[in-house]
Amino acid sequence: MSSAQLYDTIGATYTATRRTEPRIAAQIWAALGDARTILNVGAGTGSYEPPDRHVLAVEPSALMRSQRPADAAPCLVGSAENLPFDDQSFDAAMAVASIHHWPDPIAGLREMRRVARRVVVFTHDTSDTGWLHRFWLTRDYLPEVANLLVGRPSVTELADAIGARIEPVPIPWDCADGFFEAYWRRPEAYLDENVRRGISVFTTVGQDAEQRAVHSLRDDLTSGRWHERNQALLDLEEAELGLRLLIA
């Protein structure tokens, strides 16, 4: 399933749980530096687009484009691998939590590098599988996630493709953006169908794996087993679960 097809399937309630997390936004916007013109690639519904810059968005999914707010940046139909712009057309190009859906991430990054003088990408370090064991959801309930990482380019390969440096992105315990790892200290959230529909992982692993994980998690929350296993998390303000910024 292509990125556009995936989000045309699952994106109907995307804005209910997926929104800009201010602390992550601050890190992304700082990485953009003094860029005034910005291309947002795989822009979705417009989260993380800086409000004080001139932004143009590119998004392949019609359903996602339809949910962009009326005052959001203008949005074109397109994909990262074939950006319809001249070389160095923008001060910066950004991509937020979308590169893992691109058919050819390396080609997409090189296109961003071609059309912009600076590139900022919010992604995940798939080469560091240690987070699979640190994150209780993948370790104890959804091991199928490991299979989704097979064959993906490592974060080092992505960075090398555009000469980027890598910066860690911690996840606050009360993260406003409901991506896959966001509820690491709020396990009850994963029992909510609306939360799961805003997370592409659950659709990708399939209904059987999703329902098994939900039932097991519900049982462990009811019995207290989840809290026994993860007591150490409850006093943490943020977690390191493999999220990264590539900055070139």
XYZ file of C-alpha atoms in Angstrom:
248
model
C 0.000 0.000 0.000
C 1.423 3.391 -0.987
C 1.630 6.288 1.442
C -1.304 8.024 -0.256
C -3.416 4.852 -0.188
C -2.573 4.202 3.472
C -3.600 7.656 4.624
C -6.647 7.740 2.369
C -7.651 4.606 4.304
C -6.808 5.549 7.896
C -6.759 9.329 7.834
C -10.442 10.167 8.308
C -10.037 10.940 12.026
C -6.347 11.827 11.903
C -6.737 15.331 13.322
C -8.536 14.007 16.414
C -5.270 12.795 17.933
C -2.450 14.062 15.714
C -1.480 17.655 16.310
C 1.577 19.806 16.879
C 3.506 19.045 20.080
C 4.986 22.451 21.074
C 8.234 21.106 22.551
C 9.035 19.018 19.488
C 7.933 21.890 17.248
C 10.382 24.203 18.998
C 13.226 21.802 18.238
C 12.197 21.476 14.582
C 11.740 25.218 14.112
C 15.109 25.938 15.748
C 16.692 23.528 13.272
C 15.145 25.514 10.400
C 17.319 28.433 11.486
C 16.628 31.724 9.749
C 14.890 30.118 6.762
C 11.939 32.205 5.601
C 10.615 30.089 2.705
C 9.905 26.466 3.576
C 8.687 23.432 1.664
C 6.871 20.871 3.825
C 7.124 17.445 2.169
C 4.577 14.773 3.087
C 2.794 17.562 4.905
C -0.348 15.740 5.996
C -2.807 17.985 7.794
C -0.223 20.686 8.464
C 1.131 19.895 11.921
C 4.510 21.477 12.697
C 4.336 24.035 9.899
C 5.895 27.188 11.396
C 3.295 29.964 11.511
C 5.783 32.808 11.095
C 7.360 31.651 7.785
C 6.224 31.319 4.181
C 5.314 27.630 3.801
C 4.295 25.602 0.756
C 3.149 22.021 1.368
C 3.279 18.852 -0.738
C 1.028 15.891 0.169
C -0.031 12.849 -1.924
C -3.165 11.874 0.061
C -6.398 13.631 -0.931
C -7.984 12.779 2.414
C -5.132 14.333 4.347
C -5.166 17.437 2.165
C -8.913 17.807 2.769
C -8.339 18.030 6.541
C -5.872 20.894 6.412
C -7.234 23.971 8.250
C -8.534 26.837 6.167
C -5.618 29.019 7.248
C -2.966 26.353 6.599
C -0.269 26.797 3.997
C -1.238 26.101 0.378
C -0.794 22.434 -0.486
C 0.075 20.764 -3.800
C -0.374 17.144 -4.856
C 3.015 15.499 -5.068
C 5.596 13.107 -3.659
C 9.050 13.542 -2.179
C 10.838 11.663 -4.940
C 9.635 14.045 -7.684
C 9.395 17.593 -6.395
C 8.250 19.983 -9.154
C 10.580 22.841 -8.227
C 13.810 24.331 -9.512
C 17.095 23.822 -7.700
C 17.442 25.840 -4.482
C 13.885 27.206 -4.718
C 13.437 27.299 -0.922
C 15.455 28.335 2.072
C 14.558 25.032 3.739
C 12.643 21.803 3.186
C 11.127 19.876 6.090
C 9.495 16.477 6.523
C 7.798 15.370 9.738
C 7.115 11.709 10.520
C 6.512 10.798 6.885
C 9.797 9.517 5.447
C 9.097 5.946 6.597
C 6.190 5.855 4.128
C 8.159 7.063 1.104
C 8.828 4.404 -1.562
C 12.455 5.612 -1.890
C 13.548 7.631 1.163
C 17.061 8.267 -0.145
C 15.739 9.675 -3.422
C 13.234 11.806 -1.528
C 15.911 13.253 0.741
C 18.123 14.066 -2.226
C 15.222 15.841 -3.893
C 14.719 17.905 -0.734
C 18.417 18.707 -0.723
C 18.181 19.744 -4.389
C 15.295 22.184 -3.976
C 16.328 23.703 -0.634
C 19.436 25.121 0.989
C 18.613 23.461 4.335
C 16.868 20.176 5.097
C 15.210 19.202 8.408
C 13.631 15.755 8.800
C 11.880 14.343 11.869
C 12.195 10.571 11.704
C 13.065 7.420 13.646
C 16.356 5.622 14.125
C 15.411 2.189 12.835
C 19.018 0.993 13.126
C 18.852 1.277 16.930
C 16.633 -1.696 17.730
C 17.272 -1.161 21.431
C 14.210 1.079 21.578
C 12.064 -1.939 20.662
C 13.033 -3.420 24.036
C 12.895 -0.128 25.930
C 9.367 0.575 24.719
C 6.942 -1.735 26.505
C 4.350 -1.626 23.707
C 6.660 -3.271 21.174
C 8.449 -5.449 23.723
C 5.411 -6.937 25.455
C 2.453 -6.522 23.113
C 3.348 -5.749 19.517
C 6.604 -7.506 18.514
C 5.452 -7.414 14.871
C 6.775 -3.856 14.695
C 10.289 -5.279 14.339
C 9.276 -6.794 10.990
C 8.238 -3.365 9.716
C 11.809 -2.119 10.100
C 13.402 -4.806 7.951
C 14.943 -3.403 4.790
C 14.599 0.241 5.722
C 17.679 2.440 5.389
C 19.356 3.202 8.691
C 19.290 6.720 10.078
C 23.027 6.921 9.347
C 22.420 6.042 5.697
C 19.692 8.675 5.513
C 21.942 11.276 7.088
C 24.893 10.389 4.850
C 22.727 10.784 1.733
C 22.369 14.520 2.396
C 25.316 15.220 4.698
C 23.091 15.685 7.743
C 23.880 15.670 11.426
C 21.629 13.687 13.773
C 19.937 15.170 16.829
C 17.898 13.147 19.369
C 14.282 14.157 20.044
C 12.981 13.217 23.520
C 9.264 12.492 23.919
C 7.542 14.366 26.774
C 5.257 12.262 28.942
C 2.230 14.394 28.032
C 3.011 14.661 24.320
C 0.162 16.351 22.440
C 0.907 14.581 19.159
C -0.480 11.053 19.292
C 2.159 9.221 17.264
C 3.079 5.613 18.009
C 5.421 6.187 20.972
C 3.637 9.251 22.375
C 1.685 7.460 25.113
C 4.653 5.676 26.680
C 3.514 6.851 30.166
C -0.236 6.759 29.396
C -0.917 3.132 28.409
C -4.702 3.422 28.622
C -4.627 5.620 25.521
C -3.788 2.641 23.308
C -7.135 1.072 24.210
C -8.870 3.969 22.439
C -9.863 3.139 18.866
C -9.514 6.791 17.813
C -5.942 6.890 19.102
C -5.010 3.729 17.229
C -6.586 4.932 13.979
C -4.271 7.910 14.063
C -1.229 5.600 14.213
C -0.307 3.918 10.945
C 1.564 1.094 12.708
C -1.665 -0.511 13.895
C -3.086 -0.656 10.374
C 0.209 -1.928 8.976
C 0.633 -4.837 11.410
C -2.921 -6.004 10.730
C -6.136 -6.400 12.689
C -5.239 -9.699 14.359
C -2.016 -8.358 15.872
C -3.721 -5.113 16.867
C -6.603 -6.824 18.657
C -4.307 -9.296 20.419
C -2.170 -6.396 21.692
C -5.210 -4.438 22.855
C -6.716 -7.381 24.709
C -3.417 -8.251 26.411
C -2.786 -4.650 27.406
C -6.306 -4.267 28.791
C -5.867 -7.423 30.876
C -2.514 -6.238 32.231
C -3.871 -2.807 33.127
C -6.817 -4.380 34.921
C -4.657 -6.844 36.846
C -1.913 -4.309 37.656
C 0.767 -6.244 35.769
C 1.522 -3.305 33.475
C 2.269 -1.030 36.437
C 4.402 -3.697 38.094
C 6.526 -4.078 34.954
C 6.813 -0.375 34.173
C 6.835 1.348 37.553
C 10.118 3.087 36.748
C 8.496 5.036 33.895
C 5.918 6.777 36.026
C 8.327 9.391 37.422
C 10.000 10.234 34.094
C 9.239 13.541 32.387
C 10.492 12.418 28.965
C 11.703 9.279 27.205
C 14.328 8.435 24.599
C 12.668 6.087 22.108
C 14.689 6.563 18.940
C 13.155 9.745 17.488
C 15.681 11.853 15.599
C 16.119 15.060 13.621
C 18.265 15.030 10.511
C 19.635 18.516 9.882
C 21.562 19.333 6.723
